[in-house]
Amino acid sequence: MSTHKVDRRQRIGDVAEIMLDYVEHKTTYQAQTTARVRTASYTDPDQWKAEMELIFRRVPLMLGFTAEMPHPGDFKAMEAMGLPVLISRDKSGQVRAFLNVCSHRGAPVAAEGRGNCARFTCKYHGWTYAQDGKLIGLSEAATFGDVDKAGLALRALPCEERGGMIFVCLTPNAPMDLDHYFQGFLEDFEAVDFANWAYLGSRVIEGANWKIAFDGYLEGYHFASLHPNTIEPRTPSNRTFYEGFGPSMRIGFPQHRIAEALKDIPRDQWGDQENNGFDFVRILFPNVSAFLAPEITQVAQLFPGPTPDKNRTVLHYLRRDPIRDDADRESAEGMMNFFRDVTYQEDYVIGMEIQKGLESGAHDNLTFGRNERGNQYFHEWLNWYLQDDPTLPEPVM
């Protein structure tokens, strides 16, 4: 075991001890001060457009899971930020990403969804591309005329597979350095062997401005009032710990039973007790929230738009073990529907009410408390990308 991994276990154990203290003394992580965010940040079309160009088109976006496409020939075609994206695992096992656009006349070369194939064929005129994006065939080539096949490949996007996730930058030829961007955070996913988990399926929900929706994933201050029968029985309200990894975060949530769960476990083993007395929500900036749990994992992937007042969220579900039989599948489908319904009915519905409230002009600013450091941190990084300010936000812990 590397020193780095020992440090990670030690760190999680230290965080567990802090969260135990939070529950016993009814306190939480405290920022240095409160912070204000303009309500226009959630309604202004110009800021929304800037977020698309300066953040979503430039940073690494988690667009897929290893478990979605584990085999050579597997592919996933999707829309991301209004762009048609094709992710393909070639015959050598390498994952690649492209704009899903034929170089002939611009039609898609793969239908939206997942599948497995040896080549991609445009349905408009039958041009054919290999798994690595190279143009390999023209229908009735003798009548078409001379073309430079090498120069007519699918337009590649920067792509890298790490920790069981597939990251893509939506700008061709843009630099992408995951180690610099995530500051060691992906080791959390590598440590639980996330690449070998089973992909169960997904659900789609729609809501308000993407930041209104995302703000709800960043704090536990609302658990008692908004989730009294679903989350609060497990997790006390307003007992939260924050750690920053570049613009991403690991948010710690103790359970009510943390003292009982850890009392007979040696202190040096607390770093192995995630989901036994405490949980983490892992935030991948700018738009992913992952709650890794043994029964079922929910990974929320928020996409802004199609207008500033809306978002489309894909809720992905994974677990360590594959589906065993029809009864197990039925049970898993029920759990996915339950988590989808809770997320939509309890979080996204009030988010749409918040959108109306902000658009009313009732207040010029929103205030994030000292206990809502995760929201503060998110908006600080958001503004940093929008302003291209060389001064980085103040780190959390």
Short mmCIF file of C-alpha atoms in Angstrom, two decimals:
data_model
loop_
_atom_site.label_atom_id
_atom_site.label_comp_id
_atom_site.label_asym_id
_atom_site.label_seq_id
_atom_site.Cartn_x
_atom_site.Cartn_y
_atom_site.Cartn_z
CA MET A 1 0.00 0.00 0.00
CA SER A 2 1.43 3.36 -1.00
CA THR A 3 2.07 6.14 1.48
CA HIS A 4 -0.48 8.23 -0.39
CA LYS A 5 -3.21 5.65 0.23
CA VAL A 6 -2.27 5.37 3.89
CA ASP A 7 -2.61 9.13 4.09
CA ARG A 8 -6.05 8.93 2.53
CA ARG A 9 -7.26 6.40 5.07
CA GLN A 10 -5.77 8.45 7.87
CA ARG A 11 -7.48 11.56 6.56
CA ILE A 12 -10.91 9.90 6.40
CA GLY A 13 -10.42 8.63 9.95
CA ASP A 14 -9.57 12.15 11.09
CA VAL A 15 -12.66 13.51 9.36
CA ALA A 16 -14.80 10.83 11.03
CA GLU A 17 -13.48 11.99 14.40
CA ILE A 18 -14.36 15.59 13.57
CA MET A 19 -17.88 14.60 12.51
CA LEU A 20 -18.35 12.58 15.68
CA ASP A 21 -17.57 15.76 17.59
CA TYR A 22 -20.08 17.68 15.46
CA VAL A 23 -22.87 15.28 16.43
CA GLU A 24 -21.93 15.16 20.11
CA HIS A 25 -21.63 18.94 20.43
CA LYS A 26 -24.29 19.96 17.89
CA THR A 27 -21.99 22.02 15.70
CA THR A 28 -20.68 21.99 12.14
CA TYR A 29 -17.96 23.27 9.81
CA GLN A 30 -17.79 27.07 9.94
CA ALA A 31 -16.51 29.40 7.23
CA GLN A 32 -14.85 32.62 8.28
CA THR A 33 -17.86 34.71 7.30
CA THR A 34 -21.19 34.64 5.49
CA ALA A 35 -21.20 35.25 1.73
CA ARG A 36 -23.57 36.89 -0.73
CA VAL A 37 -24.34 35.82 -4.28
CA ARG A 38 -26.32 37.98 -6.71
CA THR A 39 -29.74 36.58 -7.49
CA ALA A 40 -29.03 37.57 -11.11
CA SER A 41 -26.41 34.81 -11.12
CA TYR A 42 -29.34 32.39 -11.43
CA THR A 43 -31.37 34.33 -13.99
CA ASP A 44 -29.02 36.38 -16.20
CA PRO A 45 -28.82 34.96 -19.77
CA ASP A 46 -25.40 36.55 -20.32
CA GLN A 47 -23.91 34.83 -17.28
CA TRP A 48 -25.52 31.56 -18.36
CA LYS A 49 -23.86 31.84 -21.77
CA ALA A 50 -20.52 32.67 -20.13
CA GLU A 51 -20.82 29.58 -17.92
CA MET A 52 -21.31 27.44 -21.01
CA GLU A 53 -18.30 28.88 -22.82
CA LEU A 54 -15.84 29.49 -19.97
CA ILE A 55 -16.62 26.47 -17.80
CA PHE A 56 -18.60 23.69 -19.47
CA ARG A 57 -16.73 23.89 -22.79
CA ARG A 58 -13.30 24.06 -21.10
CA VAL A 59 -13.07 21.87 -17.99
CA PRO A 60 -13.07 18.03 -17.90
CA LEU A 61 -16.67 16.81 -17.72
CA MET A 62 -17.55 13.36 -16.40
CA LEU A 63 -19.65 12.05 -19.29
CA GLY A 64 -19.63 8.31 -18.72
CA PHE A 65 -18.66 5.35 -16.56
CA THR A 66 -16.35 2.46 -17.28
CA ALA A 67 -19.24 0.23 -16.19
CA GLU A 68 -21.46 1.64 -18.97
CA MET A 69 -19.10 0.51 -21.70
CA PRO A 70 -16.64 -2.08 -20.37
CA HIS A 71 -15.98 -4.06 -23.59
CA PRO A 72 -14.14 -3.30 -26.83
CA GLY A 73 -16.66 -2.02 -29.36
CA ASP A 74 -18.95 -0.52 -26.70
CA PHE A 75 -20.08 3.04 -27.33
CA LYS A 76 -22.23 5.76 -25.87
CA ALA A 77 -23.80 8.54 -27.94
CA MET A 78 -25.29 11.49 -26.10
CA GLU A 79 -25.92 15.20 -26.12
CA ALA A 80 -23.76 17.28 -23.79
CA MET A 81 -24.22 21.04 -23.58
CA GLY A 82 -25.99 21.04 -26.92
CA LEU A 83 -23.18 19.11 -28.61
CA PRO A 84 -23.54 15.60 -30.07
CA VAL A 85 -20.86 13.46 -28.40
CA LEU A 86 -19.80 9.90 -29.22
CA ILE A 87 -17.65 7.92 -26.76
CA SER A 88 -16.17 4.69 -28.10
CA ARG A 89 -13.99 1.92 -26.67
CA ASP A 90 -11.81 0.68 -29.50
CA LYS A 91 -10.61 -2.88 -30.06
CA SER A 92 -7.49 -2.26 -27.93
CA GLY A 93 -9.68 -1.16 -25.00
CA GLN A 94 -8.86 2.54 -25.21
CA VAL A 95 -11.70 4.99 -24.73
CA ARG A 96 -12.01 7.82 -27.24
CA ALA A 97 -14.45 10.70 -27.66
CA PHE A 98 -15.61 12.51 -30.78
CA LEU A 99 -18.18 14.95 -31.99
CA ASN A 100 -20.90 12.67 -33.36
CA VAL A 101 -20.88 14.41 -36.73
CA CYS A 102 -20.13 12.85 -40.13
CA SER A 103 -17.41 14.72 -42.04
CA HIS A 104 -19.41 14.41 -45.26
CA ARG A 105 -22.64 16.30 -44.62
CA GLY A 106 -22.87 16.63 -40.83
CA ALA A 107 -25.32 13.87 -39.88
CA PRO A 108 -24.77 11.74 -36.74
CA VAL A 109 -22.86 8.49 -37.21
CA ALA A 110 -24.42 6.79 -34.15
CA ALA A 111 -27.92 6.98 -32.70
CA GLU A 112 -28.23 8.35 -29.17
CA GLY A 113 -27.87 5.63 -26.54
CA ARG A 114 -25.47 2.77 -25.87
CA GLY A 115 -24.46 -0.24 -27.92
CA ASN A 116 -21.61 -2.30 -29.36
CA CYS A 117 -20.38 -2.23 -32.93
CA ALA A 118 -17.24 -2.69 -35.02
CA ARG A 119 -17.81 0.52 -36.99
CA PHE A 120 -20.08 3.56 -37.19
CA THR A 121 -22.11 4.19 -40.31
CA CYS A 122 -23.81 7.47 -41.13
CA LYS A 123 -27.45 6.77 -41.99
CA TYR A 124 -27.58 9.66 -44.46
CA HIS A 125 -25.10 8.44 -47.11
CA GLY A 126 -23.48 5.41 -45.52
CA TRP A 127 -20.01 6.77 -44.82
CA THR A 128 -18.29 4.46 -42.35
CA TYR A 129 -15.91 5.16 -39.48
CA ALA A 130 -13.77 2.87 -37.34
CA GLN A 131 -13.93 2.72 -33.55
CA ASP A 132 -10.96 5.09 -33.45
CA GLY A 133 -12.82 7.66 -35.56
CA LYS A 134 -10.96 7.13 -38.83
CA LEU A 135 -12.94 7.27 -42.06
CA ILE A 136 -12.71 3.78 -43.55
CA GLY A 137 -15.37 3.70 -46.24
CA LEU A 138 -17.46 5.76 -48.67
CA SER A 139 -20.53 4.29 -50.29
CA GLU A 140 -20.09 4.07 -54.05
CA ALA A 141 -16.65 5.64 -53.72
CA ALA A 142 -15.91 5.31 -57.46
CA THR A 143 -18.55 7.93 -58.29
CA PHE A 144 -17.77 10.33 -55.46
CA GLY A 145 -14.33 11.56 -56.45
CA ASP A 146 -10.99 11.73 -54.69
CA VAL A 147 -10.97 12.50 -50.96
CA ASP A 148 -8.30 12.54 -48.28
CA LYS A 149 -9.66 9.92 -45.86
CA ALA A 150 -7.02 10.75 -43.26
CA GLY A 151 -8.25 14.32 -43.13
CA LEU A 152 -11.91 13.37 -42.83
CA ALA A 153 -11.89 11.49 -39.54
CA LEU A 154 -14.42 12.25 -36.84
CA ARG A 155 -13.42 15.34 -34.86
CA ALA A 156 -11.74 14.04 -31.72
CA LEU A 157 -12.32 15.48 -28.23
CA PRO A 158 -9.83 15.24 -25.35
CA CYS A 159 -10.78 12.11 -23.40
CA GLU A 160 -9.35 10.13 -20.48
CA GLU A 161 -10.63 7.26 -18.36
CA ARG A 162 -9.79 7.38 -14.65
CA GLY A 163 -11.25 5.90 -11.48
CA GLY A 164 -14.09 4.17 -13.33
CA MET A 165 -15.19 7.40 -15.03
CA ILE A 166 -14.74 8.83 -18.51
CA PHE A 167 -13.82 12.51 -18.72
CA VAL A 168 -14.20 14.56 -21.87
CA CYS A 169 -13.42 18.17 -22.74
CA LEU A 170 -15.92 19.56 -25.22
CA THR A 171 -13.34 21.70 -27.03
CA PRO A 172 -11.18 19.85 -29.58
CA ASN A 173 -7.42 20.03 -28.92
CA ALA A 174 -7.92 21.71 -25.53
CA PRO A 175 -5.44 20.75 -22.80
CA MET A 176 -6.78 18.35 -20.15
CA ASP A 177 -4.76 17.49 -17.04
CA LEU A 178 -6.88 15.40 -14.66
CA ASP A 179 -4.15 15.13 -12.01
CA HIS A 180 -3.87 18.91 -11.79
CA TYR A 181 -7.63 19.45 -11.99
CA PHE A 182 -8.69 16.92 -9.35
CA GLN A 183 -5.70 17.24 -6.99
CA GLY A 184 -5.71 13.56 -5.99
CA PHE A 185 -9.50 13.35 -5.56
CA LEU A 186 -9.94 10.55 -8.11
CA GLU A 187 -8.03 8.24 -5.76
CA ASP A 188 -11.24 8.02 -3.73
CA PHE A 189 -12.89 6.25 -6.66
CA GLU A 190 -9.84 4.10 -7.40
CA ALA A 191 -9.72 2.99 -3.75
CA VAL A 192 -13.21 1.46 -3.97
CA ASP A 193 -12.51 -0.15 -7.37
CA PHE A 194 -15.23 1.95 -8.97
CA ALA A 195 -14.17 0.84 -12.47
CA ASN A 196 -15.47 -2.67 -11.73
CA TRP A 197 -18.86 -1.72 -10.31
CA ALA A 198 -22.03 -2.65 -12.21
CA TYR A 199 -24.04 -0.03 -14.07
CA LEU A 200 -27.75 -0.43 -13.26
CA GLY A 201 -29.39 2.30 -15.30
CA SER A 202 -30.39 5.94 -15.23
CA ARG A 203 -33.32 8.28 -14.72
CA VAL A 204 -33.80 11.82 -16.04
CA ILE A 205 -35.37 14.73 -14.19
CA GLU A 206 -35.65 18.41 -15.06
CA GLY A 207 -35.55 21.44 -12.84
CA ALA A 208 -34.57 25.07 -12.39
CA ASN A 209 -31.31 26.87 -13.18
CA TRP A 210 -28.46 24.38 -12.81
CA LYS A 211 -26.88 26.27 -9.90
CA ILE A 212 -30.14 26.33 -7.93
CA ALA A 213 -30.29 22.54 -8.29
CA PHE A 214 -26.59 22.06 -7.57
CA ASP A 215 -26.70 24.25 -4.45
CA GLY A 216 -28.96 21.62 -2.88
CA TYR A 217 -26.27 18.95 -3.17
CA LEU A 218 -23.71 21.09 -1.31
CA GLU A 219 -25.16 21.39 2.19
CA GLY A 220 -27.13 19.51 4.83
CA TYR A 221 -28.66 22.57 6.46
CA HIS A 222 -32.03 21.77 4.85
CA PHE A 223 -32.36 18.11 5.87
CA ALA A 224 -34.69 18.57 8.85
CA SER A 225 -37.10 20.94 7.09
CA LEU A 226 -37.08 19.52 3.55
CA HIS A 227 -36.30 15.82 4.12
CA PRO A 228 -37.83 14.96 7.53
CA ASN A 229 -38.91 11.46 6.50
CA THR A 230 -36.24 10.46 3.98
CA ILE A 231 -32.75 11.82 4.77
CA GLU A 232 -33.02 13.26 8.29
CA PRO A 233 -33.79 9.92 10.00
CA ARG A 234 -30.30 8.77 8.91
CA THR A 235 -28.38 12.04 8.72
CA PRO A 236 -28.71 14.97 11.15
CA SER A 237 -29.35 18.39 9.70
CA ASN A 238 -26.56 21.00 9.71
CA ARG A 239 -23.69 18.64 10.65
CA THR A 240 -21.34 18.82 7.68
CA PHE A 241 -17.60 18.75 6.96
CA TYR A 242 -15.95 20.09 3.80
CA GLU A 243 -12.68 19.35 2.02
CA GLY A 244 -11.55 20.91 -1.25
CA PHE A 245 -9.62 19.21 -4.08
CA GLY A 246 -9.09 22.03 -6.54
CA PRO A 247 -12.64 23.15 -7.40
CA SER A 248 -14.10 19.77 -6.39
CA MET A 249 -15.18 18.77 -2.87
CA ARG A 250 -15.62 15.84 -0.52
CA ILE A 251 -18.53 16.62 1.80
CA GLY A 252 -18.82 14.60 5.00
CA PHE A 253 -22.21 13.82 6.54
CA PRO A 254 -22.23 12.03 9.92
CA GLN A 255 -25.09 9.70 10.71
CA HIS A 256 -27.09 10.01 13.94
CA ARG A 257 -25.55 6.68 15.00
CA ILE A 258 -21.92 7.62 14.43
CA ALA A 259 -20.94 7.21 18.08
CA GLU A 260 -22.56 3.77 18.27
CA ALA A 261 -21.12 2.69 14.91
CA LEU A 262 -17.53 3.57 15.81
CA LYS A 263 -17.40 2.81 19.54
CA ASP A 264 -16.02 -0.73 19.22
CA ILE A 265 -13.81 -0.08 16.17
CA PRO A 266 -10.14 0.78 16.77
CA ARG A 267 -9.39 4.42 15.95
CA ASP A 268 -6.82 3.49 13.29
CA GLN A 269 -9.56 1.65 11.35
CA TRP A 270 -12.04 4.52 11.19
CA GLY A 271 -10.72 5.43 7.73
CA ASP A 272 -12.32 2.22 6.40
CA GLN A 273 -15.79 2.86 7.83
CA GLU A 274 -17.47 4.99 5.18
CA ASN A 275 -21.26 4.35 5.24
CA ASN A 276 -20.95 2.95 8.78
CA GLY A 277 -21.66 5.99 10.94
CA PHE A 278 -20.81 8.57 8.29
CA ASP A 279 -21.15 9.16 4.55
CA PHE A 280 -19.58 11.33 1.88
CA VAL A 281 -21.01 13.15 -1.09
CA ARG A 282 -18.30 13.71 -3.69
CA ILE A 283 -18.66 16.79 -5.84
CA LEU A 284 -16.90 16.85 -9.21
CA PHE A 285 -16.88 20.46 -10.35
CA PRO A 286 -18.82 21.80 -12.10
CA ASN A 287 -21.83 19.47 -12.29
CA VAL A 288 -21.55 16.01 -10.69
CA SER A 289 -22.63 14.81 -7.24
CA ALA A 290 -21.82 11.21 -6.26
CA PHE A 291 -23.11 9.39 -3.19
CA LEU A 292 -21.35 6.03 -3.00
CA ALA A 293 -23.38 3.62 -0.89
CA PRO A 294 -23.19 -0.18 -0.59
CA GLU A 295 -26.85 -0.80 -1.49
CA ILE A 296 -26.97 1.52 -4.50
CA THR A 297 -24.98 4.53 -5.64
CA GLN A 298 -26.54 7.63 -7.17
CA VAL A 299 -24.43 9.90 -9.35
CA ALA A 300 -26.23 13.08 -10.41
CA GLN A 301 -25.01 14.69 -13.63
CA LEU A 302 -26.46 18.20 -14.12
CA PHE A 303 -26.60 19.79 -17.56
CA PRO A 304 -27.61 23.45 -17.86
CA GLY A 305 -30.33 24.46 -20.25
CA PRO A 306 -31.82 24.51 -22.73
CA THR A 307 -32.59 27.97 -21.29
CA PRO A 308 -31.09 29.72 -18.23
CA ASP A 309 -34.04 28.81 -16.01
CA LYS A 310 -33.79 25.07 -16.61
CA ASN A 311 -31.51 22.09 -16.12
CA ARG A 312 -31.59 18.48 -17.21
CA THR A 313 -30.23 16.05 -14.63
CA VAL A 314 -29.29 12.48 -15.40
CA LEU A 315 -29.32 10.30 -12.28
CA HIS A 316 -27.04 7.29 -12.79
CA TYR A 317 -27.19 4.21 -10.57
CA LEU A 318 -24.38 1.74 -9.89
CA ARG A 319 -23.47 -0.85 -7.28
CA ARG A 320 -20.61 -3.23 -6.57
CA ASP A 321 -22.36 -6.40 -7.79
CA PRO A 322 -24.18 -7.05 -11.08
CA ILE A 323 -27.88 -7.90 -11.25
CA ARG A 324 -28.41 -11.53 -10.20
CA ASP A 325 -31.88 -12.36 -11.53
CA ASP A 326 -35.26 -10.92 -12.45
CA ALA A 327 -36.29 -10.39 -8.83
CA ASP A 328 -33.05 -8.54 -8.13
CA ARG A 329 -33.61 -6.40 -11.24
CA GLU A 330 -37.13 -5.55 -10.09
CA SER A 331 -35.81 -4.56 -6.66
CA ALA A 332 -33.06 -2.41 -8.18
CA GLU A 333 -35.54 -0.69 -10.49
CA GLY A 334 -37.71 0.10 -7.48
CA MET A 335 -34.76 1.62 -5.60
CA MET A 336 -33.82 3.73 -8.62
CA ASN A 337 -37.37 5.01 -8.92
CA PHE A 338 -37.47 5.78 -5.19
CA PHE A 339 -34.25 7.84 -5.26
CA ARG A 340 -35.39 9.58 -8.46
CA ASP A 341 -38.71 10.48 -6.89
CA VAL A 342 -37.14 11.79 -3.66
CA THR A 343 -34.62 13.89 -5.57
CA TYR A 344 -37.29 15.36 -7.83
CA GLN A 345 -40.19 15.78 -5.44
CA GLU A 346 -38.22 17.05 -2.45
CA ASP A 347 -35.35 18.98 -4.07
CA TYR A 348 -36.18 19.88 -7.65
CA VAL A 349 -39.76 20.99 -7.04
CA ILE A 350 -38.69 23.58 -4.46
CA GLY A 351 -35.87 24.55 -6.82
CA MET A 352 -38.43 25.55 -9.45
CA GLU A 353 -40.25 27.59 -6.79
CA ILE A 354 -36.94 29.25 -5.93
CA GLN A 355 -36.45 30.10 -9.62
CA LYS A 356 -39.77 31.98 -9.64
CA GLY A 357 -38.80 33.72 -6.43
CA LEU A 358 -35.49 34.92 -7.80
CA GLU A 359 -37.04 36.06 -11.07
CA SER A 360 -39.54 38.15 -9.10
CA GLY A 361 -36.80 40.58 -8.12
CA ALA A 362 -37.73 40.40 -4.44
CA HIS A 363 -34.07 40.38 -3.34
CA ASP A 364 -30.83 41.47 -4.97
CA ASN A 365 -28.70 38.85 -3.25
CA LEU A 366 -28.82 35.43 -1.60
CA THR A 367 -26.88 34.85 1.61
CA PHE A 368 -24.90 31.68 2.31
CA GLY A 369 -24.18 31.11 5.99
CA ARG A 370 -20.91 30.25 7.66
CA ASN A 371 -22.36 26.72 7.91
CA GLU A 372 -22.81 26.59 4.11
CA ARG A 373 -19.14 26.65 3.17
CA GLY A 374 -19.66 24.19 0.31
CA ASN A 375 -21.98 26.62 -1.48
CA GLN A 376 -19.59 29.48 -0.87
CA TYR A 377 -16.68 27.45 -2.25
CA PHE A 378 -18.61 26.41 -5.35
CA HIS A 379 -19.58 29.98 -6.19
CA GLU A 380 -16.05 31.24 -5.55
CA TRP A 381 -14.68 28.77 -8.10
CA LEU A 382 -17.52 29.52 -10.50
CA ASN A 383 -16.65 33.23 -10.35
CA TRP A 384 -12.95 32.44 -10.72
CA TYR A 385 -13.55 30.71 -14.03
CA LEU A 386 -15.87 33.45 -15.23
CA GLN A 387 -13.49 36.28 -14.28
CA ASP A 388 -10.25 34.53 -15.22
CA ASP A 389 -8.83 35.88 -11.94
CA PRO A 390 -5.29 34.59 -11.18
CA THR A 391 -6.08 34.53 -7.43
CA LEU A 392 -7.43 31.11 -6.52
CA PRO A 393 -10.32 30.77 -4.04
CA GLU A 394 -9.42 30.18 -0.41
CA PRO A 395 -9.18 26.38 0.09
CA VAL A 396 -11.40 24.45 2.47
CA MET A 397 -9.42 22.41 5.03
#
